[in-house]
Structures are given as C-alpha cells and as structure tokens.
XYZ file of C-alpha atoms in Angstrom:
588
model
C -67.836 45.326 21.441
C -64.362 46.837 21.776
C -60.899 46.950 20.296
C -58.674 46.573 23.366
C -57.557 43.071 22.422
C -57.024 44.131 18.806
C -54.984 47.087 20.002
C -52.920 44.694 22.125
C -52.125 42.689 18.997
C -51.267 45.846 17.063
C -48.942 46.906 19.868
C -47.192 43.674 20.859
C -47.690 40.638 18.649
C -48.342 41.776 15.083
C -45.341 44.168 14.875
C -42.924 41.517 16.165
C -44.340 38.844 13.877
C -44.170 41.266 10.939
C -40.581 42.339 11.658
C -39.396 38.749 12.030
C -41.195 37.781 8.826
C -39.647 40.672 6.886
C -36.183 39.898 8.255
C -36.414 36.194 7.479
C -38.493 36.454 4.303
C -35.642 36.023 1.772
C -34.409 32.948 3.637
C -37.744 31.136 3.841
C -37.727 27.630 2.431
C -40.637 25.366 1.741
C -39.566 23.347 4.750
C -39.765 26.423 7.008
C -43.219 27.327 5.730
C -44.394 23.740 6.082
C -43.266 23.277 9.671
C -44.549 26.650 10.905
C -47.904 26.037 9.206
C -48.064 22.503 10.596
C -47.249 23.711 14.122
C -49.894 26.434 13.851
C -52.530 23.856 12.950
C -51.495 21.667 15.877
C -51.339 24.618 18.285
C -54.817 25.875 17.435
C -56.302 22.375 17.449
C -54.731 21.442 20.788
C -55.461 24.738 22.539
C -59.101 25.327 21.571
C -60.638 22.598 23.809
C -58.549 23.611 26.811
C -59.060 27.346 26.337
C -62.779 26.829 25.812
C -62.966 24.902 29.091
C -61.218 27.706 30.990
C -63.606 30.326 29.624
C -66.755 28.276 30.211
C -65.746 27.633 33.812
C -64.896 31.266 34.502
C -61.157 30.808 34.970
C -60.361 33.092 32.039
C -62.625 36.007 31.207
C -62.710 38.940 28.800
C -64.632 42.194 29.374
C -67.373 42.737 26.755
C -65.719 45.976 25.649
C -62.307 44.303 25.080
C -63.197 42.126 22.078
C -65.393 42.110 18.985
C -67.546 39.427 20.685
C -66.990 37.012 17.794
C -66.132 33.617 19.225
C -65.103 30.090 18.292
C -66.309 27.626 20.945
C -66.666 30.607 23.302
C -63.092 31.731 22.556
C -62.757 35.286 21.201
C -61.288 35.290 17.720
C -58.599 37.644 18.999
C -57.515 34.851 21.358
C -57.393 32.346 18.505
C -55.239 34.853 16.622
C -52.962 34.956 19.662
C -52.311 31.203 19.325
C -51.294 31.699 15.705
C -49.151 34.776 16.355
C -47.313 33.228 19.307
C -46.573 30.060 17.346
C -45.409 32.108 14.362
C -43.147 34.349 16.454
C -41.540 31.423 18.254
C -41.265 29.463 15.013
C -39.515 32.328 13.236
C -37.033 32.781 16.086
C -36.293 29.062 15.928
C -35.803 29.186 12.147
C -33.386 32.098 12.501
C -31.399 30.435 15.293
C -31.224 27.050 13.571
C -30.631 28.278 10.007
C -26.927 27.439 9.989
C -27.331 23.950 11.469
C -26.378 20.916 9.403
C -29.131 18.744 10.853
C -27.839 15.198 10.123
C -24.634 15.815 12.068
C -26.659 16.022 15.290
C -28.226 12.587 14.908
C -27.061 10.572 17.925
C -24.791 7.681 17.031
C -25.493 6.054 20.390
C -28.691 5.918 22.469
C -29.034 8.617 25.120
C -31.421 6.679 27.328
C -30.185 8.169 30.581
C -30.975 11.753 29.591
C -34.276 10.647 28.068
C -35.316 8.679 31.143
C -34.267 11.334 33.668
C -36.023 14.062 31.712
C -39.111 11.904 31.305
C -39.161 11.138 35.025
C -38.978 14.831 35.879
C -41.855 15.611 33.533
C -43.957 12.793 35.016
C -43.343 14.192 38.498
C -44.519 17.615 37.326
C -47.608 16.010 35.815
C -48.342 14.341 39.158
C -47.988 17.719 40.871
C -50.438 19.146 38.360
C -52.929 16.388 39.111
C -52.566 17.087 42.812
C -53.177 20.806 42.309
C -56.266 20.110 40.205
C -57.737 17.603 42.642
C -57.136 19.855 45.635
C -58.848 22.726 43.802
C -58.735 26.244 45.152
C -55.693 28.350 44.424
C -53.829 25.574 42.621
C -56.560 24.837 40.089
C -55.247 26.985 37.232
C -51.697 25.718 37.760
C -52.958 22.139 37.705
C -54.928 22.716 34.507
C -51.833 24.108 32.777
C -49.682 21.157 33.807
C -52.111 18.345 32.975
C -52.915 19.933 29.605
C -49.360 20.652 28.459
C -47.216 17.945 30.011
C -48.668 14.904 28.195
C -47.695 16.603 24.929
C -44.264 17.600 26.240
C -43.657 14.083 27.615
C -44.524 12.537 24.255
C -42.283 15.029 22.450
C -39.443 14.394 24.877
C -39.614 10.605 24.626
C -39.602 10.758 20.821
C -37.192 13.620 20.163
C -34.962 13.888 23.258
C -31.873 12.356 21.557
C -31.976 15.121 18.961
C -32.874 17.853 21.469
C -29.887 16.909 23.631
C -27.554 16.818 20.610
C -28.525 20.222 19.221
C -26.501 23.235 20.406
C -28.287 25.254 23.063
C -28.046 28.357 20.868
C -30.572 26.762 18.517
C -33.139 25.738 21.139
C -32.798 27.989 24.199
C -33.241 31.437 22.563
C -36.464 30.429 20.730
C -37.897 29.424 24.094
C -36.488 32.167 26.304
C -36.802 35.254 24.089
C -40.493 34.893 23.085
C -41.361 33.785 26.619
C -39.834 36.835 28.284
C -41.350 39.136 25.672
C -44.809 37.639 26.146
C -44.447 37.954 29.915
C -44.009 41.690 29.460
C -46.914 41.871 27.008
C -49.159 39.767 29.260
C -48.501 41.931 32.295
C -49.413 45.023 30.276
C -52.592 43.393 28.933
C -53.776 42.252 32.346
C -53.072 45.656 33.844
C -55.188 47.199 31.057
C -58.008 44.724 31.675
C -57.828 43.043 28.263
C -58.285 39.682 30.006
C -58.273 38.444 33.572
C -57.913 35.264 35.610
C -60.258 34.268 38.423
C -58.327 35.046 41.610
C -59.769 32.056 43.461
C -58.006 29.685 41.050
C -54.541 31.241 41.481
C -51.798 30.705 44.022
C -51.413 34.445 44.426
C -47.675 34.358 43.742
C -46.403 37.202 41.569
C -43.000 37.789 39.987
C -42.367 41.290 38.645
C -46.096 41.901 38.863
C -47.107 38.839 36.815
C -48.895 35.739 38.113
C -46.644 32.704 38.340
C -49.255 30.669 36.453
C -49.123 33.027 33.476
C -45.344 32.851 33.446
C -45.531 29.061 33.438
C -48.172 29.085 30.681
C -46.025 31.033 28.221
C -42.928 29.037 29.118
C -44.543 25.648 28.646
C -46.357 26.615 25.438
C -43.122 27.852 23.887
C -41.417 24.627 24.970
C -44.178 22.718 23.176
C -43.721 24.809 20.035
C -39.925 24.486 19.946
C -39.991 20.761 20.724
C -42.489 20.336 17.888
C -40.217 22.219 15.487
C -37.229 20.166 16.634
C -39.255 17.010 16.039
C -39.961 18.148 12.493
C -36.254 18.786 11.918
C -35.419 15.409 13.492
C -37.514 13.662 10.853
C -35.898 15.731 8.080
C -32.429 14.976 9.474
C -33.079 11.231 9.337
C -34.319 11.544 5.756
C -31.190 13.530 4.821
C -29.032 10.930 6.552
C -30.587 8.237 4.373
C -29.747 10.322 1.298
C -26.137 10.726 2.481
C -25.770 6.965 2.868
C -27.505 5.960 -0.366
C -26.478 8.903 -2.546
C -30.006 9.003 -3.972
C -31.803 12.316 -3.413
C -35.580 12.708 -3.821
C -36.412 13.977 -7.288
C -39.675 15.744 -6.374
C -41.251 17.443 -3.382
C -43.684 14.557 -3.110
C -40.823 12.065 -2.898
C -39.095 14.265 -0.324
C -42.207 14.256 1.888
C -42.501 10.513 1.401
C -38.873 10.092 2.466
C -39.444 12.097 5.645
C -42.498 10.005 6.548
C -40.580 6.788 5.922
C -37.765 8.028 8.173
C -40.295 8.660 10.949
C -41.976 5.267 10.592
C -38.761 3.297 10.021
C -35.856 5.307 11.503
C -32.526 4.446 9.875
C -29.714 2.888 11.869
C -27.205 5.658 12.511
C -23.565 4.827 11.776
C -21.222 6.780 14.012
C -18.536 6.958 11.301
C -20.872 8.748 8.866
C -21.845 11.297 11.506
C -18.197 11.763 12.531
C -17.145 12.443 8.929
C -19.873 15.055 8.538
C -19.085 16.681 11.887
C -15.398 16.959 11.022
C -16.157 18.427 7.601
C -18.493 21.024 9.110
C -16.029 21.908 11.879
C -13.232 22.285 9.337
C -15.307 24.550 7.140
C -16.515 26.631 10.087
C -12.956 27.132 11.319
C -11.172 27.675 8.025
C -13.759 29.413 5.851
C -16.721 30.965 7.614
C -17.859 32.659 4.400
C -18.148 29.262 2.707
C -19.891 27.822 5.755
C -22.443 30.632 5.875
C -22.870 30.405 2.109
C -23.579 26.686 2.362
C -26.296 27.421 4.952
C -28.355 29.064 2.234
C -28.662 25.713 0.463
C -30.898 22.949 1.739
C -30.745 19.234 2.358
C -28.525 16.952 0.258
C -27.193 19.859 -1.829
C -25.756 21.508 1.251
C -24.177 18.311 2.560
C -22.511 17.647 -0.793
C -21.215 21.226 -0.938
C -19.775 20.879 2.558
C -17.888 17.755 1.525
C -16.549 19.521 -1.585
C -15.381 22.572 0.372
C -13.942 20.341 3.095
C -11.914 18.361 0.562
C -10.494 21.581 -0.869
C -9.565 22.797 2.617
C -7.891 19.508 3.562
C -5.603 19.342 0.536
C -4.897 23.088 0.732
C -3.894 22.814 4.406
C -1.748 19.726 3.820
C 0.209 21.593 1.150
C 0.439 24.915 2.994
C 1.558 23.233 6.231
C 4.133 20.990 4.549
C 7.639 21.345 5.945
C 9.233 21.436 2.504
C 8.441 21.155 -1.183
C 8.965 17.401 -1.126
C 6.235 16.887 1.439
C 3.874 19.178 -0.459
C 4.513 17.221 -3.667
C 3.863 14.012 -1.758
C 0.418 15.160 -0.628
C -0.529 16.176 -4.164
C 0.582 12.775 -5.450
C -1.217 10.988 -2.630
C -4.401 12.919 -3.319
C -4.156 12.048 -7.015
C -3.631 8.377 -6.125
C -6.671 8.350 -3.805
C -8.831 9.964 -6.470
C -7.641 7.408 -9.043
C -8.535 4.598 -6.650
C -12.077 5.912 -6.251
C -12.689 6.837 -9.876
C -11.141 3.714 -11.439
C -11.050 1.091 -8.686
C -10.737 -1.813 -11.151
C -7.840 -0.313 -13.104
C -4.187 0.040 -12.337
C -3.719 3.503 -10.755
C -2.028 6.008 -13.017
C 0.329 7.032 -10.233
C 1.529 4.232 -7.927
C 1.610 4.886 -4.225
C 4.785 6.860 -3.609
C 7.420 5.702 -1.156
C 8.234 8.556 1.123
C 9.366 9.379 4.635
C 6.177 11.427 5.108
C 4.199 8.816 7.028
C 2.018 10.965 9.256
C -0.881 8.595 9.882
C -3.219 11.316 11.140
C -2.759 13.371 7.974
C -3.088 10.265 5.819
C -6.381 9.404 7.499
C -7.597 12.988 7.117
C -6.931 12.984 3.381
C -8.393 9.530 2.836
C -11.626 10.432 4.636
C -11.902 13.698 2.671
C -11.610 11.767 -0.588
C -13.930 8.991 0.617
C -16.727 11.437 1.450
C -16.312 13.462 -1.737
C -19.531 13.107 -3.819
C -17.754 11.867 -6.947
C -20.785 10.087 -8.381
C -22.569 13.407 -8.850
C -19.895 15.364 -10.695
C -17.347 15.235 -13.477
C -13.772 14.392 -12.529
C -11.469 16.500 -14.803
C -11.897 19.634 -12.630
C -10.493 17.701 -9.659
C -7.231 16.977 -11.429
C -7.057 20.570 -12.666
C -7.449 21.696 -9.061
C -4.326 19.704 -8.184
C -2.482 21.477 -11.014
C -3.335 24.757 -9.303
C -1.733 23.526 -6.096
C 1.349 22.546 -8.093
C 1.551 26.117 -9.415
C 1.537 27.352 -5.817
C 4.604 25.240 -5.082
C 6.675 27.330 -7.506
C 6.664 30.025 -4.833
C 8.478 27.745 -2.382
C 11.549 26.952 -4.448
C 13.793 29.464 -2.706
C 14.421 30.566 0.840
C 13.360 34.040 2.016
C 16.986 35.130 1.888
C 17.067 34.350 -1.839
C 13.786 35.906 -2.852
C 15.357 37.679 -5.794
C 15.971 34.255 -7.363
C 12.429 33.002 -6.966
C 10.656 32.141 -10.205
C 7.215 33.709 -9.945
C 4.767 31.489 -11.864
C 2.257 34.280 -12.589
C 4.373 35.960 -15.260
C 1.608 37.117 -17.592
C -2.121 37.710 -17.524
C -2.769 34.369 -19.295
C -0.836 32.737 -16.429
C -3.184 34.466 -14.005
C -6.172 33.192 -15.975
C -4.749 29.684 -16.014
C -4.090 29.733 -12.265
C -7.550 31.126 -11.475
C -9.072 28.465 -13.713
C -7.210 25.723 -11.862
C -8.008 26.836 -8.307
C -11.401 28.549 -8.662
C -13.114 27.744 -11.951
C -12.693 24.072 -11.121
C -14.577 24.514 -7.845
C -17.302 26.434 -9.660
C -17.640 23.556 -12.141
C -17.895 21.031 -9.309
C -20.580 23.100 -7.598
C -22.535 23.420 -10.839
C -22.290 19.658 -11.332
C -23.956 19.184 -7.956
C -26.653 21.737 -8.691
C -27.291 20.126 -12.062
C -27.602 16.695 -10.450
C -29.937 17.805 -7.685
C -31.940 20.614 -9.272
C -31.815 20.595 -13.080
C -33.575 17.355 -13.899
C -36.074 19.266 -16.022
C -33.189 20.778 -18.040
C -34.117 24.367 -17.213
C -30.834 25.721 -18.598
C -28.110 24.829 -21.087
C -25.481 22.976 -19.099
C -22.513 23.880 -21.296
C -23.358 27.591 -21.315
C -23.807 27.514 -17.548
C -20.472 25.739 -17.113
C -18.721 28.452 -19.163
C -20.341 31.174 -17.044
C -19.312 29.294 -13.914
C -15.688 29.199 -15.030
C -15.731 32.934 -15.694
C -17.327 33.646 -12.321
C -14.808 31.412 -10.578
C -11.981 33.461 -12.089
C -13.701 36.667 -10.997
C -13.942 35.516 -7.386
C -10.325 34.363 -7.390
C -9.241 37.804 -8.598
C -11.094 39.315 -5.637
C -9.243 36.915 -3.335
C -5.902 37.898 -4.852
C -6.693 41.617 -4.540
C -7.700 41.171 -0.911
C -4.683 39.062 0.060
C -1.794 40.964 -1.557
C -0.185 41.638 1.833
C -0.997 38.182 3.240
C 0.514 36.475 0.200
C 3.594 38.703 0.279
C 4.170 37.664 3.883
C 4.692 34.067 2.696
C 6.731 35.015 -0.371
C 3.990 34.904 -2.983
C 2.887 37.461 -5.572
C -0.077 36.566 -7.755
C -0.025 39.866 -9.663
C 1.233 39.212 -13.219
C 4.867 40.195 -13.610
C 4.004 41.973 -16.865
C 1.556 44.233 -15.012
C 4.295 45.181 -12.575
C 6.827 45.715 -15.360
C 4.536 48.289 -16.962
C 5.127 50.489 -13.897
C 8.815 49.652 -13.542
C 8.313 47.162 -10.707
C 9.123 43.523 -10.056
C 7.479 40.961 -7.774
C 10.351 41.493 -5.363
C 9.203 45.104 -4.898
C 5.773 43.875 -3.768
C 7.396 41.401 -1.381
C 9.486 44.203 0.064
C 6.659 46.721 0.452
C 3.111 45.368 -0.005
C 1.752 48.619 1.480
C 3.064 50.839 -1.311
C 0.923 52.992 -3.633
C 2.043 50.689 -6.436
C 0.507 47.716 -4.624
C -2.714 49.692 -4.220
C -2.749 50.423 -7.952
C -2.293 46.711 -8.676
C -5.131 45.922 -6.267
C -7.406 48.260 -8.212
C -6.414 46.687 -11.522
C -7.092 43.197 -10.170
C -10.523 44.325 -8.978
C -11.193 45.811 -12.418
C -10.485 42.417 -13.941
C -12.731 40.714 -11.379
C -15.603 43.078 -12.118
C -15.221 42.560 -15.858
C -15.409 38.782 -15.513
C -18.298 39.125 -13.069
C -20.215 41.271 -15.550
C -19.815 38.629 -18.262
C -21.207 35.804 -16.108
C -23.671 37.562 -13.806
C -26.717 37.065 -16.026
C -26.339 33.280 -16.032
C -27.244 33.135 -12.340
C -30.823 34.111 -13.130
C -31.169 31.007 -15.329
C -30.555 28.672 -12.389
C -33.508 26.832 -10.794
C -35.337 28.928 -8.153
C -34.251 26.736 -5.241
C -30.551 27.472 -5.772
C -30.622 30.787 -7.634
C -30.755 32.903 -4.474
C -28.000 31.023 -2.613
C -25.656 31.153 -5.629
C -26.377 34.850 -6.171
C -25.748 35.592 -2.496
C -22.486 33.653 -2.402
C -21.198 35.485 -5.480
C -22.375 38.891 -4.267
C -20.726 38.327 -0.882
C -17.372 37.931 -2.619
C -17.907 40.858 -4.959
C -18.935 43.004 -2.000
C -15.474 42.369 -0.561
C -14.057 43.982 -3.702
C -16.335 47.005 -3.299
C -15.319 47.221 0.347
C -11.630 47.170 -0.612
C -12.186 50.119 -2.954
C -13.961 52.057 -0.220
C -11.094 51.436 2.214
C -8.631 52.825 -0.354
C -5.664 50.617 0.459
C -6.258 50.107 4.178
C -6.406 46.330 3.617
C -2.778 46.469 2.454
C -1.557 47.795 5.790
C -1.838 44.426 7.525
C -1.476 40.749 6.686
C -4.814 39.974 8.328
C -7.654 38.838 6.097
C -10.146 41.615 5.388
C -13.693 40.703 6.415
C -16.963 42.470 5.744
C -18.747 43.936 8.783
C -21.544 41.655 10.019
C -24.278 44.154 9.186
C -23.009 44.491 5.645
C -22.869 40.723 5.203
C -26.452 40.397 6.418
C -27.596 43.132 4.035
C -25.876 41.476 1.075
C -27.414 38.121 1.972
C -30.891 39.619 2.475
C -30.845 41.391 -0.896
C -29.209 38.472 -2.683
C -31.814 35.977 -1.491
C -34.797 38.073 -2.582
C-alpha cells in the first residue's frame, strides 16, 4: 500500500482540475455540467473493460507500494480517478474555448460529404494498421490495442458529427485537444520515471520522443480526441435544437422540454436552411466587429435568449451605421423612414402602413437588403413595439448635430440643451434597448412571474439611462470630433462655457469636470436600479449583472485615469484582465 499515485494526482491532475473549475465556476451552465458529467460516465464505462484487459495481461502494471491496492475490475481506484480527472480537465478547457460560440451558426447548410468520407477513410486505415499490429504481436501489441479500442468510437463520432466539427473554428476544438495532451505527456513521463506505473517493454515499439513512449503519446492524444469529439457531438445536438427554436419562435418552457427537444433533434435532425444560418452569421459578425462588449455580454446568456439578443443588438447596429454613414441629412432621414416603414409592415401587415414608402434617390440595394434582413430577423413577437419607435426618435435627435457644416459650428443647434433633454435622449437610445431586452427575458424566463414586470421595466429604463451616461462620459472627445456634444448646454453655461468650447478643446479641464458630472449622474441612476437585478430569474441574473457592471466599471476606470481618455478620440476600453475580473465577480 502506497501513496505514489495519489501524490501524482495531487501534483499534476487535481490542481489543474481545481484551478480550471474555480476559473470557470461562475460561468457554469446546466448544459456544461450535463455534458461533462455525461462524458465522464461514458469515459469510465468505455475505458474500464479495456484497462482491465491491459492489467490482467500484464501490459500495464502498478507497483504494490504505488497505490492503495483498492481496485475495480483489477484497476486501481487511482486509475479510475485519472479517467474522471482527464475528462474533466479536457471538458473544462473545451467549455472555456467554446464559451463565446453561437452554436447554430455553425450548422452546415450543405452536406460536407467529401471531408467526412476522407476523414473516415483515414481513420479506417489507421484501424487496419492497429489490427495488423495486434495480430503480429510483439512490439506493436500495445499500439494495436490502443488503435482498435479507440478508433471505432472516433469513427462513429466522426461520421455523425464531422459536419459540425469541420464548421467550428479551430480555436474551439484544437486547444482542448492539444493543451491537455501536451500537459499529460509531461505528467506521464514524470510518473513513469518515478515508477508510479509501467508498460511491459515487450509490447512496445521502443520509440521514444522527449523520453516518452510513442504509444503513451498516442494514448493521450486519441483519448482527448474522443473527449472533445463527444463534447462537440453534445453541442451539435443542442445547436440543432436551438435552430428549431429560431425557426419556430417557440422556446422550451422547462428543462424537461429542453432535453426532449435536444433528443428530438438528434433522432429527427431538422433541415437546415442556408438563409437562416447566413442571417445569424451576419448578425454575429456585425456584433463582433462593431461592439465586442455586447458580443461578450451576449455570450453569458444561453440558447434562444442569446440568439434573440444578438438579433436585437444587430438591428440597433445596422440602423445606427446606416445613419452615421449617410452622406447627408436627407439620406439619414430616408433610412429612419425606411426602417419605420419596414417595422410597420411587420407589425401591422394587414393595415395600410402609417408612412408610405418614400421616393428617394438613395437606392443602394445592398443597404436596403441589410436593413430588411435586420428587421426580418428581429424577434418582434416576443417584445413590445413602442420602444422601437422611440429608438428611432433618438436617432432623429442625433441628426440635429448634422445641420451645419464644420465651418459653421457656432450656428449648430445642440439638441441636448437641458438635463431633461439628456434624460429624454438617453431614454430614446438606451432605455428603449433595456426595455426590449427585458421583454425577451420576461418571455423566456419569467413564466412563473417571479418579479413585477412594471417595476422591472422602470428599473430597466433607469439603468439604460445610467449606461448611456457612461457612454457619453467616455466618448466626449470622440463625439466632439464629429461635431457632437451630449453634455447639457445648461451644465456648460454654469461654468461660462458653450458647446462650441467643448468642440474646440475636448481635452480641457472643463471637459474633465463635465465628464465627472456625467459619471455622477450615471452612478446615481445606477444606484436607484441596481437592486432590481437581484429580482431577475437565476438563469439571467448573473449575465445582466455582469453586463451592467462591465459598463459601470468603464466609468470607474475613467475616474482612475483622471482625464486621460479625453486626450484621444479613440474609444476607451477596459484591460482584458479587468474585464475578466468584472465578469467573474458579476457571474457569481
């Protein structure tokens, strides 16, 4: 009886598994727990017969003083624990690497038979090599046993899941295979050098790389491939279930129904429409390019909620870009009118539209298609519509800044004249989005009426204004560069300034004082609405809290920098480590 194997776990596997668990703990979802648990059950069940065979036939052996001599089918319990720890480590790395993925967008719209068939052929050839090594015996026996045990599982996984594996970005699948494999190579070499376990030399090829048997290197590689392919298969089934929800608009109301939907997607895979996948891919790409904070924030939500949020954010980005990139005020007004017309057509398709389609020289077909697809994918059936029209009013307020050329800035009418104007603008452009988000959360997560919807909507409007004030404080220089000042004129007048002074010198001490006052307002609004977050359902409480705290942390960061953000027109971003810390604490 000994503790060498236990000490190995305490040195190599348990610390890594513990660190990964602690790091990922706030971000765990029921889906993550389910798939790692499921893979652990499969890994232990599939490995025990094979491992037991190796031990009984003397291919693997353990010194009596290396283990506690407690076995399961002749396998030391420490070895069984190794199966669980390896699967958990690899599973956690996969969860971390794939956290940001929007799974349905990787469903293949067309068959990928060539990649599937070529990969399958290569795996069959390797299986035949394994059979040859096993039949010939001698030094190739262990290699053959590894191949004929693992490859049937890998072949089955590949034939079922290869379209999804090929579609996923390599950053989601390669690191979970490579990183644990290389780490376990190092750990295995140390364990074998210490005599924790050994392999019968007569069953090996005798080929070593960096002091480790080639068979052991292959074993850890192929087992991690099996684990990752299994996790990808689980996500493939979930992606098909989410795709069905996207197409039907009907989300599962309970966990039981969600599991049932996944099983139905596996048994009867839905037909994938390329146009649906293309719309989702474009929305995700737009969000990733234009607003990484929103994209990362959406990653904290799961399933249909996240997809709906992506479509909402994407719609906001599309209309915002169309207006900002307009050549003149007339074109910007056209896009607002066109957006209003498209919304009318979707909301009241049987009625005469309130605003007829305008006749205009702005006939950019690509932009028209972009707007129409953004409106078509907007989840209107799950939210109230007044906030959408208020959002367009906010864009109309922005146009007041474009009524004069830069050479005539002194004549510009600044629409944010008073603090009530600021409140009205923030309500139009931010509180509206908060209301839309809360509508989605209410639809998906509040079927048991866990909170008062009206009170939550009021808190959401206040929080939306708070976050918009942070945006304004951050972007004083950026806005000045395009002739805009969102600081109330009355605030500036109290210090003897005008908006033109901010346009002329956005780096001034006066601008810094206005930044501080705007942050004070943001923090006051935040304090009024913060408590409402804790009344949200558990599944969305953490993501909402994290999204809000990420914005408010920008305000704290601006105070720490003491005006440095005003020295450049570039957008101020939080350091990566600080963003991770805010997310980790917010999700607890």
